[in-house]
Coordinates of C-alpha atoms in Angstrom, one line a residue:
Chain A
M276 CA 0.0 0.0 0.0
T277 CA 1.3 3.4 -0.9
H278 CA 1.3 5.7 2.0
V279 CA 0.2 9.3 1.6
V280 CA 1.6 10.3 5.0
E281 CA 4.6 8.7 6.6
C282 CA 5.9 9.9 10.0
R283 CA 9.1 8.1 11.0
S284 CA 10.4 8.4 14.5
V285 CA 9.2 12.0 14.8
S286 CA 10.0 13.8 18.0
K287 CA 9.1 17.3 19.2
S288 CA 9.7 19.1 22.5
F289 CA 8.5 22.4 23.8
G290 CA 11.1 23.5 26.4
D291 CA 11.3 20.7 28.9
T292 CA 8.1 19.1 27.7
R293 CA 8.4 16.2 25.3
A294 CA 5.2 16.5 23.2
L295 CA 6.0 13.7 20.8
I296 CA 8.4 10.8 21.2
N297 CA 9.4 8.6 18.3
F298 CA 6.1 9.0 16.7
D299 CA 5.4 6.6 13.8
L300 CA 2.3 6.9 11.6
Y301 CA 1.4 5.6 8.1
V302 CA -1.8 6.7 6.4
G303 CA -2.9 5.4 3.0
R304 CA -4.9 7.0 0.2
G305 CA -8.5 7.4 1.0
E306 CA -8.0 6.3 4.6
L307 CA -9.4 8.1 7.6
M308 CA -6.9 7.7 10.5
T309 CA -7.9 9.1 13.9
L310 CA -5.4 10.2 16.5
L311 CA -7.2 9.5 19.8
G312 CA -5.9 10.4 23.2
P313 CA -6.4 12.6 26.2
S314 CA -5.6 16.3 26.2
G315 CA -1.8 17.0 26.0
C316 CA -0.9 13.6 24.6
G317 CA 0.7 15.1 21.5
K318 CA -2.0 14.4 18.8
S319 CA -2.4 18.1 17.8
T320 CA 1.4 18.5 17.8
A321 CA 1.6 15.6 15.4
L322 CA -0.9 17.3 13.1
R323 CA 0.8 20.6 13.2
L324 CA 4.1 19.0 12.3
I325 CA 2.6 17.3 9.3
A326 CA 0.9 20.6 8.3
G327 CA 4.2 22.4 8.6
F328 CA 3.1 24.9 11.2
D329 CA 5.8 23.6 13.6
V330 CA 9.1 21.9 12.9
A331 CA 10.0 18.5 14.2
D332 CA 13.2 18.2 16.3
A333 CA 13.9 14.8 14.9
G334 CA 12.5 12.2 12.5
D335 CA 11.1 12.3 8.9
I336 CA 7.7 13.4 7.6
L337 CA 7.0 12.2 4.1
I338 CA 4.0 13.3 2.0
N339 CA 3.4 11.0 -1.0
G340 CA 7.0 9.8 -0.6
T341 CA 8.6 13.3 -0.5
D342 CA 10.4 14.5 2.5
C343 CA 8.7 17.8 3.4
R344 CA 11.0 18.9 6.2
E345 CA 12.2 21.9 4.1
T346 CA 8.8 22.6 2.5
P347 CA 6.9 25.6 4.1
A348 CA 3.2 25.1 5.1
N349 CA 1.9 27.1 2.2
E350 CA 3.6 24.8 -0.3
R351 CA 2.6 21.4 1.2
R352 CA -0.9 21.3 -0.3
I353 CA -2.4 20.0 2.9
G354 CA -5.9 20.9 3.9
F355 CA -6.4 21.8 7.5
V356 CA -9.7 22.1 9.4
F357 CA -9.4 23.8 12.8
Q358 CA -11.3 23.3 16.0
N359 CA -12.6 26.9 16.0
Y360 CA -13.9 27.1 12.5
S361 CA -11.2 29.6 11.2
L362 CA -13.4 30.8 8.3
F363 CA -12.3 34.2 7.1
P364 CA -14.9 36.6 8.6
H365 CA -14.5 39.2 5.8
L366 CA -15.4 36.7 3.1
G367 CA -18.6 35.0 2.3
V368 CA -19.0 31.2 2.0
A369 CA -18.1 31.3 -1.7
G370 CA -15.1 33.6 -1.0
N371 CA -13.8 31.3 1.7
I372 CA -14.1 28.2 -0.5
E373 CA -12.4 29.7 -3.5
F374 CA -9.6 31.4 -1.5
G375 CA -7.1 28.7 -2.2
L376 CA -8.2 28.4 -5.8
R377 CA -7.6 32.1 -6.4
L378 CA -4.0 31.6 -5.1
Q379 CA -3.6 28.7 -7.6
G380 CA -4.6 31.0 -10.4
V381 CA -7.8 29.0 -11.2
S382 CA -10.1 30.9 -13.6
R383 CA -13.2 32.5 -12.4
A384 CA -15.5 30.1 -14.2
A385 CA -13.6 27.1 -12.9
R386 CA -13.8 28.5 -9.4
R387 CA -17.5 29.0 -9.6
T388 CA -18.0 25.4 -10.8
R389 CA -15.8 24.0 -8.0
V390 CA -17.5 26.1 -5.4
T391 CA -20.9 24.8 -6.5
E392 CA -19.7 21.2 -6.6
L393 CA -18.2 21.5 -3.1
L394 CA -21.3 23.2 -1.6
G395 CA -23.3 20.4 -3.1
M396 CA -21.0 17.9 -1.5
V397 CA -21.3 19.4 2.0
R398 CA -25.1 20.1 1.4
L399 CA -25.0 23.9 1.7
Q400 CA -26.3 24.9 -1.7
G401 CA -27.7 28.4 -1.8
L402 CA -25.6 29.7 1.0
E403 CA -22.8 31.1 -1.2
D404 CA -23.4 34.7 -0.2
R405 CA -23.7 34.2 3.5
Y406 CA -21.0 35.4 5.8
P407 CA -19.5 33.1 8.5
H408 CA -21.3 34.8 11.3
Q409 CA -24.6 34.1 9.6
L410 CA -24.0 30.4 9.7
S411 CA -24.5 27.9 12.5
G412 CA -21.5 26.1 14.0
G413 CA -22.2 23.0 12.0
Q414 CA -22.6 24.9 8.8
Q415 CA -19.3 26.8 9.4
Q416 CA -17.4 23.6 10.0
R417 CA -18.8 22.1 6.8
V418 CA -17.7 25.2 4.9
A419 CA -14.3 24.8 6.5
V420 CA -14.1 21.2 5.2
A421 CA -15.2 22.4 1.7
R422 CA -12.6 25.1 1.7
A423 CA -9.9 22.6 2.7
L424 CA -11.0 20.2 0.0
A425 CA -11.2 22.9 -2.7
I426 CA -7.4 22.9 -3.2
E427 CA -7.5 19.1 -3.8
P428 CA -5.1 18.5 -0.9
Q429 CA -2.8 15.5 -0.7
V430 CA -4.0 14.9 2.8
L431 CA -6.7 16.5 5.0
L432 CA -6.0 17.2 8.6
L433 CA -8.9 17.8 11.0
D434 CA -7.9 19.1 14.5
E435 CA -10.9 18.4 16.8
P436 CA -13.3 19.9 14.3
L437 CA -16.4 18.9 16.2
S438 CA -15.4 19.8 19.7
A439 CA -17.1 23.3 19.6
L440 CA -20.4 21.8 18.5
D441 CA -23.3 20.5 20.6
A442 CA -23.9 16.8 20.9
T443 CA -26.7 16.5 18.3
V444 CA -25.0 18.7 15.7
R445 CA -21.7 16.9 16.4
R446 CA -23.1 13.5 15.5
E447 CA -24.7 14.9 12.3
V448 CA -21.5 16.7 11.2
R449 CA -19.2 13.8 11.9
T450 CA -21.4 11.6 9.6
E451 CA -21.3 14.3 7.0
I452 CA -17.5 14.6 7.3
R453 CA -17.1 10.8 6.9
R454 CA -19.4 10.8 3.8
V455 CA -17.6 13.8 2.2
L456 CA -14.1 12.3 2.8
Q457 CA -15.2 9.0 1.3
E458 CA -16.6 10.9 -1.7
A459 CA -13.4 12.9 -2.1
N460 CA -11.3 9.8 -1.6
V461 CA -8.7 11.8 0.2
A462 CA -6.4 10.6 3.0
A463 CA -7.4 12.3 6.3
I464 CA -6.1 12.5 9.8
F465 CA -8.7 13.3 12.4
V466 CA -7.8 14.4 15.9
T467 CA -10.1 13.8 18.8
H468 CA -10.2 12.9 22.4
D469 CA -13.8 11.5 22.0
Q470 CA -13.6 7.7 21.8
E471 CA -17.1 7.4 20.4
E472 CA -16.2 9.8 17.6
A473 CA -13.0 8.0 16.8
L474 CA -14.6 4.5 16.8
S475 CA -17.5 5.6 14.7
I476 CA -15.8 7.3 11.8
S477 CA -12.3 5.9 11.4
D478 CA -10.8 3.3 9.2
R479 CA -8.0 3.0 11.7
V480 CA -7.4 4.5 15.1
C481 CA -4.0 5.5 16.6
V482 CA -4.3 5.7 20.4
M483 CA -1.7 8.1 21.9
N484 CA -0.6 8.8 25.4
S485 CA 2.2 11.1 26.7
G486 CA 3.6 11.7 23.2
R487 CA 3.8 8.1 22.3
V488 CA 1.7 5.8 20.1
E489 CA 0.0 3.1 22.3
Q490 CA -1.7 1.2 19.5
V491 CA -2.7 1.5 15.9
G492 CA -5.5 -0.6 14.4
A493 CA -9.1 -0.8 13.2
P494 CA -11.6 0.5 15.6
R495 CA -13.1 -2.9 16.5
E496 CA -9.6 -4.4 16.9
V497 CA -8.5 -1.6 19.2
Y498 CA -11.7 -1.9 21.2
A499 CA -11.7 -5.7 21.4
R500 CA -7.9 -6.4 21.7
P501 CA -6.2 -3.5 23.5
E502 CA -2.5 -4.0 23.5
T503 CA -1.7 -1.8 26.5
R504 CA -3.3 -1.1 29.8
F505 CA -3.8 2.6 28.7
T506 CA -5.6 1.7 25.5
A507 CA -7.9 -0.7 27.4
G508 CA -8.7 1.9 29.9
F509 CA -9.1 4.9 27.5
V510 CA -11.0 3.3 24.7
G511 CA -14.4 2.2 26.0
N512 CA -15.6 1.6 29.5
T513 CA -13.7 -1.1 31.5
S514 CA -13.6 -2.5 35.0
C515 CA -10.1 -3.1 36.2
L516 CA -9.9 -6.0 38.7
R517 CA -6.7 -6.7 40.6
V518 CA -6.2 -10.4 40.6
T519 CA -3.6 -13.0 41.7
S520 CA -3.1 -16.2 39.7
L521 CA -3.8 -19.5 41.4
G522 CA -2.7 -21.5 38.3
G523 CA -4.7 -23.4 35.7
G524 CA -6.5 -20.3 34.6
R525 CA -8.0 -19.7 38.1
V526 CA -7.5 -16.2 39.6
Q527 CA -8.4 -14.7 42.9
L528 CA -9.5 -11.2 43.6
A529 CA -6.6 -9.4 45.3
D530 CA -8.4 -8.4 48.4
S531 CA -10.9 -11.3 48.9
G532 CA -11.3 -15.0 48.6
I533 CA -13.4 -14.8 45.4
T534 CA -12.0 -16.8 42.6
F535 CA -13.0 -17.3 39.0
F536 CA -11.7 -18.7 35.7
V537 CA -9.7 -16.7 33.1
P538 CA -8.4 -18.4 30.0
H539 CA -5.0 -16.6 30.1
N540 CA -1.6 -17.9 30.9
I541 CA -0.6 -16.1 34.1
A542 CA 2.1 -17.6 36.2
V543 CA 1.1 -19.0 39.6
G544 CA 1.4 -16.3 42.2
E545 CA 1.7 -13.5 39.7
S546 CA -0.5 -10.4 40.2
A547 CA -2.3 -8.9 37.2
D548 CA -5.0 -6.4 36.1
L549 CA -8.0 -7.9 34.5
L550 CA -9.8 -5.4 32.3
V551 CA -13.4 -6.3 31.5
R552 CA -15.8 -4.5 29.2
P553 CA -19.3 -3.9 30.7
E554 CA -21.0 -5.8 27.8
R555 CA -19.1 -8.9 29.0
V556 CA -20.5 -8.7 32.5
T557 CA -23.9 -10.1 33.5
F558 CA -25.5 -9.8 36.9
A559 CA -27.6 -12.9 37.5
E560 CA -29.9 -13.7 40.4
S561 CA -27.9 -14.5 43.6
T562 CA -29.1 -18.1 43.5
V563 CA -27.1 -18.7 40.3
S564 CA -23.5 -19.7 40.8
G565 CA -20.8 -17.1 40.5
P566 CA -19.0 -14.5 42.6
A567 CA -21.4 -12.7 44.9
A568 CA -21.8 -9.0 44.8
V569 CA -24.1 -6.1 45.8
I570 CA -25.3 -3.5 43.3
E571 CA -23.8 -0.1 44.2
S572 CA -25.1 2.2 41.5
V573 CA -27.3 2.3 38.4
I574 CA -26.6 5.1 35.9
F575 CA -29.2 5.7 33.3
L576 CA -27.7 6.8 30.0
G577 CA -30.7 6.7 27.7
T578 CA -30.2 3.6 25.5
I579 CA -28.3 1.8 28.2
D580 CA -27.9 1.5 32.0
L581 CA -24.5 1.2 33.5
V582 CA -24.8 -1.0 36.6
T583 CA -21.9 -1.2 39.1
A584 CA -21.6 -3.8 41.8
R585 CA -19.1 -4.4 44.7
F586 CA -17.8 -7.9 45.2
D587 CA -18.6 -9.4 48.6
G588 CA -15.8 -8.8 51.1
S589 CA -13.9 -6.7 48.6
S590 CA -13.3 -3.1 47.7
Q591 CA -13.3 -3.9 44.0
L592 CA -16.1 -2.8 41.7
I593 CA -17.3 -4.3 38.4
T594 CA -19.6 -2.6 35.9
G595 CA -22.1 -4.2 33.6
M596 CA -24.4 -2.9 30.9
Y597 CA -28.1 -3.3 30.4
M598 CA -30.0 -2.2 27.3
A599 CA -33.0 0.0 27.8
G600 CA -36.2 -2.0 28.3
V601 CA -34.4 -4.9 30.0
R602 CA -35.0 -5.4 33.7
T603 CA -32.1 -3.8 35.5
P604 CA -31.0 -4.8 39.0
V605 CA -31.7 -2.2 41.7
V606 CA -29.2 -0.6 44.1
G607 CA -28.6 -2.9 47.1
E608 CA -29.7 -6.1 45.3
R609 CA -27.5 -9.1 45.8
V610 CA -26.4 -10.7 42.5
A611 CA -24.0 -13.3 41.1
V612 CA -21.4 -11.9 38.7
Q613 CA -20.9 -13.7 35.5
I614 CA -17.9 -12.6 33.4
D615 CA -17.1 -13.6 29.9
A616 CA -13.4 -13.7 30.7
T617 CA -12.4 -14.9 27.2
A618 CA -12.9 -11.3 26.1
A619 CA -11.0 -9.8 29.0
S620 CA -7.6 -8.2 28.7
V621 CA -4.9 -9.2 31.2
F622 CA -1.9 -7.0 32.0
A623 CA 0.8 -8.2 34.4
R624 CA 1.3 -5.7 37.3
Chain B
M186 CA -31.7 63.1 41.4
S187 CA -32.6 60.0 39.5
R188 CA -30.0 58.1 37.6
R189 CA -31.6 59.0 34.3
A190 CA -31.7 62.7 35.1
F191 CA -28.0 62.5 36.1
R192 CA -27.1 60.9 32.8
W193 CA -28.9 63.7 30.9
L194 CA -27.1 66.3 33.0
V195 CA -23.7 64.9 32.3
L196 CA -24.5 64.6 28.6
G197 CA -25.8 68.2 28.6
A198 CA -22.6 69.4 30.3
V199 CA -20.4 67.6 27.7
I200 CA -22.4 69.1 24.8
V201 CA -22.0 72.6 26.4
F202 CA -18.3 72.0 27.0
Y203 CA -17.7 71.2 23.3
A204 CA -20.4 73.4 21.6
V205 CA -19.7 76.7 23.4
P206 CA -16.1 77.0 22.3
M207 CA -17.0 75.9 18.7
L208 CA -19.8 78.4 18.4
S209 CA -17.6 81.1 19.8
M210 CA -14.9 80.2 17.3
A211 CA -17.5 80.3 14.5
R212 CA -18.8 83.7 15.6
F213 CA -15.3 85.1 15.8
A214 CA -14.3 83.6 12.4
F215 CA -17.4 84.3 10.4
Q216 CA -19.0 87.4 11.9
R217 CA -17.7 90.9 11.3
V218 CA -19.2 92.4 14.4
P219 CA -16.7 93.3 17.3
V220 CA -17.5 91.4 20.5
V221 CA -18.2 94.7 22.3
L222 CA -21.0 95.5 19.9
L223 CA -22.5 92.0 20.1
T224 CA -26.2 92.2 21.2
W225 CA -29.3 90.1 20.3
D226 CA -30.0 92.6 17.5
T227 CA -26.5 92.1 15.9
L228 CA -26.2 88.4 16.6
F229 CA -27.3 87.3 13.2
S230 CA -26.0 90.2 11.1
R231 CA -22.8 90.5 9.0
W232 CA -22.0 86.8 8.9
T233 CA -19.5 85.9 6.0
I234 CA -17.1 83.2 5.0
E235 CA -14.9 85.8 3.3
P236 CA -12.0 85.6 5.9
L237 CA -11.9 81.8 5.5
V238 CA -11.9 82.0 1.7
E239 CA -9.1 84.6 1.8
A240 CA -7.1 82.5 4.2
V241 CA -7.4 79.2 2.3
T242 CA -6.6 80.8 -1.1
S243 CA -3.4 82.3 0.2
R244 CA -0.2 80.7 -1.2
E245 CA 1.3 80.2 2.3
F246 CA -1.7 78.3 3.5
R247 CA -1.8 76.0 0.5
R248 CA 1.9 75.3 0.7
S249 CA 1.8 74.4 4.4
A250 CA -1.5 72.5 4.1
F251 CA -0.3 70.3 1.3
A252 CA 3.0 69.7 3.0
T253 CA 1.2 68.7 6.2
V254 CA -1.2 66.4 4.3
R255 CA 1.8 64.7 2.5
I256 CA 3.6 64.2 5.8
A257 CA 0.5 62.9 7.5
L258 CA -0.3 60.4 4.8
L259 CA 3.3 59.2 4.6
T260 CA 3.6 59.0 8.4
A261 CA 0.4 57.0 8.7
S262 CA 1.4 54.7 5.9
V263 CA 4.9 54.2 7.3
T264 CA 3.4 53.5 10.8
L265 CA 1.1 50.8 9.5
F266 CA 3.8 49.3 7.2
V267 CA 6.3 49.1 10.1
L268 CA 4.1 48.3 13.0
M269 CA 1.8 45.7 11.5
P270 CA 4.5 43.0 10.8
V271 CA 6.2 43.7 14.2
L272 CA 3.0 43.4 16.2
V273 CA 1.9 40.2 14.3
R274 CA 5.3 38.7 15.0
A275 CA 5.2 39.8 18.6
R276 CA 1.7 38.2 19.1
L277 CA 2.8 35.0 17.5
A278 CA 6.1 34.8 19.4
G279 CA 4.7 35.0 22.8
R280 CA 4.5 37.1 25.9
R281 CA 8.2 38.0 26.3
L282 CA 8.6 39.6 22.9
R283 CA 5.2 41.3 23.3
R284 CA 6.4 43.0 26.5
V285 CA 9.5 44.2 24.8
V286 CA 7.5 45.7 21.9
E287 CA 5.0 47.2 24.3
L288 CA 7.7 48.9 26.3
S289 CA 9.4 50.2 23.2
A290 CA 6.1 51.5 21.9
I291 CA 5.2 53.5 25.0
I292 CA 8.6 55.0 25.6
P293 CA 7.9 58.0 23.4
F294 CA 5.3 59.0 26.0
V295 CA 8.1 60.0 28.4
V296 CA 10.5 61.5 25.8
P297 CA 10.1 65.3 25.5
A298 CA 9.8 66.6 21.9
I299 CA 12.9 68.7 22.4
A300 CA 15.0 65.7 23.4
L301 CA 13.8 63.8 20.4
V302 CA 14.6 66.6 18.0
V303 CA 18.1 67.3 19.5
G304 CA 18.9 63.6 19.3
V305 CA 17.5 62.9 15.9
S306 CA 18.7 66.1 14.2
G307 CA 22.3 65.2 15.3
I308 CA 21.9 61.9 13.5
Y309 CA 20.4 63.6 10.4
R310 CA 23.3 66.1 10.3
E311 CA 25.8 63.3 10.5
W312 CA 24.3 60.7 8.2
T313 CA 21.6 62.2 6.0
P314 CA 22.0 66.0 5.9
W315 CA 19.8 66.2 2.8
L316 CA 16.9 64.8 4.8
L317 CA 17.2 67.5 7.4
R318 CA 16.5 70.1 4.7
S319 CA 13.4 68.2 3.5
E320 CA 10.0 68.4 5.1
Y321 CA 10.0 64.6 5.2
S322 CA 12.6 64.7 8.0
L323 CA 9.5 65.1 10.2
V324 CA 8.1 61.6 9.2
P325 CA 10.4 59.5 11.4
L326 CA 9.9 61.9 14.3
Y327 CA 6.1 61.9 13.9
F328 CA 6.2 58.1 13.6
V329 CA 7.9 58.0 17.1
T330 CA 5.5 60.5 18.5
A331 CA 2.4 58.6 17.2
L332 CA 3.8 55.2 18.2
P333 CA 2.1 54.7 21.6
F334 CA -1.4 55.5 20.1
A335 CA -0.8 53.5 17.0
Y336 CA 0.6 50.6 19.0
R337 CA -2.4 50.4 21.3
T338 CA -5.0 50.7 18.6
L339 CA -3.4 48.0 16.3
D340 CA -2.6 45.7 19.2
N341 CA -6.3 45.8 20.4
G342 CA -7.3 45.0 16.8
L343 CA -5.0 42.0 16.7
A344 CA -6.2 40.8 20.1
A345 CA -9.8 40.8 18.9
I346 CA -9.1 38.2 16.1
D347 CA -7.9 34.7 16.2
L348 CA -4.6 35.7 14.6
R349 CA -2.7 32.4 14.7
T350 CA -5.6 30.3 13.4
L351 CA -6.4 32.8 10.6
L352 CA -2.8 32.9 9.5
E353 CA -2.4 29.2 9.6
A354 CA -5.7 28.7 7.7
A355 CA -4.5 31.0 5.0
Q356 CA -1.1 29.3 4.8
S357 CA -2.7 25.8 4.6
L358 CA -4.6 27.1 1.5
G359 CA -1.3 28.2 -0.2
Q360 CA -0.9 31.8 1.0
R361 CA 2.5 33.0 2.2
H362 CA 2.8 34.5 5.6
S363 CA 3.2 38.1 4.4
G364 CA 0.4 37.7 1.9
A365 CA -1.8 36.2 4.7
V366 CA -1.3 39.3 6.8
V367 CA -2.4 41.6 3.9
R368 CA -5.2 39.4 2.5
V369 CA -6.7 38.0 5.7
I370 CA -5.5 39.9 8.8
L371 CA -5.8 43.5 7.6
P372 CA -9.3 43.1 6.2
N373 CA -10.4 41.6 9.5
M374 CA -9.1 44.5 11.6
W375 CA -10.2 47.2 9.2
A376 CA -11.7 49.4 11.9
S377 CA -8.5 49.5 14.0
V378 CA -6.3 50.0 10.9
S379 CA -8.4 52.9 9.8
T380 CA -8.6 54.3 13.3
T381 CA -4.8 54.1 13.5
F382 CA -4.5 55.8 10.2
F383 CA -6.7 58.7 11.3
L384 CA -5.1 58.9 14.7
V385 CA -1.6 59.3 13.2
C386 CA -3.0 61.9 10.8
T387 CA -4.5 63.8 13.7
V388 CA -1.2 63.7 15.6
V389 CA 0.6 65.1 12.6
L390 CA -2.1 67.8 12.0
G391 CA -1.8 69.0 15.6
E392 CA 2.0 68.7 16.2
F393 CA 3.7 72.1 16.7
T394 CA 6.9 71.7 18.7
I395 CA 9.0 69.4 16.5
A396 CA 8.0 71.2 13.3
S397 CA 8.9 74.5 15.0
L398 CA 12.3 73.3 16.2
L399 CA 13.2 71.9 12.8
L400 CA 11.9 75.0 11.1
K401 CA 9.4 73.2 8.9
N402 CA 6.4 75.0 7.4
T403 CA 3.5 72.8 8.5
L404 CA -0.1 73.8 9.0
P405 CA 0.0 74.2 12.8
L406 CA 3.0 76.6 12.4
Y407 CA 1.1 78.5 9.7
L408 CA -2.0 78.7 12.0
A409 CA 0.2 80.1 14.8
Y410 CA 1.7 82.6 12.4
A411 CA -1.7 83.5 10.8
Q412 CA -3.3 84.2 14.2
G413 CA -1.1 87.3 14.5
Q414 CA -1.7 88.4 10.9
D415 CA -5.2 87.3 10.1
P416 CA -6.9 86.0 13.3
Q417 CA -10.4 85.6 11.7
G418 CA -8.9 83.5 8.8
A419 CA -6.8 81.4 11.2
F420 CA -9.8 80.6 13.4
G421 CA -11.9 79.8 10.3
I422 CA -9.2 77.3 9.2
G423 CA -9.1 75.9 12.7
L424 CA -12.9 75.4 12.7
L425 CA -12.7 73.9 9.2
L426 CA -10.0 71.4 10.3
T427 CA -12.2 70.4 13.2
V428 CA -15.2 69.8 10.9
V429 CA -13.0 67.9 8.4
S430 CA -11.7 65.7 11.3
A431 CA -15.2 65.0 12.5
V432 CA -16.3 64.1 9.0
F433 CA -13.3 61.7 8.7
L434 CA -14.2 60.1 12.0
A435 CA -17.9 59.8 10.9
V436 CA -16.9 58.2 7.6
S437 CA -14.6 55.8 9.5
A438 CA -17.3 54.9 11.9
R439 CA -19.8 54.4 9.1
V440 CA -17.3 52.1 7.2
S441 CA -16.8 50.1 10.4
G442 CA -20.6 50.0 10.9
R443 CA -21.1 48.7 7.4
L444 CA -18.5 46.0 8.1
V445 CA -20.7 44.9 11.1
G446 CA -22.8 43.2 8.4
T447 CA -19.8 41.2 7.2
G448 CA -18.6 40.2 10.7
V449 CA -15.6 42.5 10.4
V450 CA -16.1 44.7 13.4
R451 CA -12.7 44.7 15.0

């Protein structure tokens, strides 16, 4: 596969702060890669280095095979969509979209055609003459995407483009962005700290932490098979159980006598963290066999309820998930915990 | 006294404070009735713009006026040309450089005009004696004099926009940094740019000391001279300048007001 973007061992520091450490990333044509991580993990820094707004301390950044270390930002032909819209307030929608085309010396007629085409793509026909302040946040961000795509960029970079939008508009715009990028068949790198956003629109996700890449993979792969404790904890909800191996796949909760079976090879006597997704946990009636627990809280989230229970004689908690409409245990109810441990991740302590 | 009444009282006092001197100037400039003979019967008689016409058609006035306008336009242009890139760089570079620039910009507040002239004229004599003989020798001095006002106005304009993001957005679309400042930043701070321009022009139009010390024939010097020779004409010109300045400010405000419709209100 030909890579449109290649970052090889890229590092960047700001004073004593190491923002990016040996960062490797490969993005193919038409692929939507998401950099996912908490604030300050280096994802925006990576994007700014690729765009040419900042200069890497070490490592190589190649765009379509060409080392662009010496290429200034305005010559990289990289589209950039910013968090805070960044539309030029003195220009209308059409003026904003054709800004880059004017610089390329594209004729007036061709510019008109391209503007119409892009407005159709982002579904904003008829708004050519509006000014940015006359548009909603979602509309502004779609114009920003159209403006970035107008120059037919080699790669499109989106730096938390949805974070300034409210939840409903956010879902709508992210679907639009996904559709537009597929239509344009352009390589794109999308930065977000929202795991739901990352999992829902990406071809691949790159999970980052403290300037380093934790894991790169398809959304389902990253969710189902996290390679690091950080990934397991950051992507999706997990319950972290501290256990000690008794051998033969049997483990014991660290602070109680409760034992259960985990199909992982953990050496006898070794301590480990067992990370379990809520959809792999079921709370059965207390008469059913399984570790006993008492329901501590039930959090209603609309389509699901998150139910947390405390193991008997232990301080450890485990969370399960119930779809709306299903009978949910109530706080204080005694239950038997059933864990599908085949899907659990185990990390030695 | 109610709050509303107090507001009207203050507004009335301000109007009186400005209007009375202006009306007095107008009466002195355009009415040929000595003040000792002024009564309600003579208040509206013998008004004429003849003294003003005579004054503005004189060769000395035209020479000094045109020279002042040339110096004002050049100073305002130089100020914007020099200050804009420096302030943009300072805003992008961070707090430390901004403090240095701010300090440098407000220093002229504490430098007396005489010290400035003595220092700079020494440099002129040594390096560019030809400039000392030219009226344009005033431009660098007026630039320094207007610097604190120009700095504050432009810096406020820059603070009101998302400078870094707009510049980077323009660059990502293929625009060079300098081009981005001209095509994206300037249009988005039009109000503060035009205000700076008029402010610098106003400083030049009212500056007396430096021009007097360097023996340049500018409008304020001509007005000071004309007050002794033709007081009515000089007052007429003074009033005319005030009206012209007010019109400039009104036009500037209207342009800014129109830009409200486009989102460019900084």
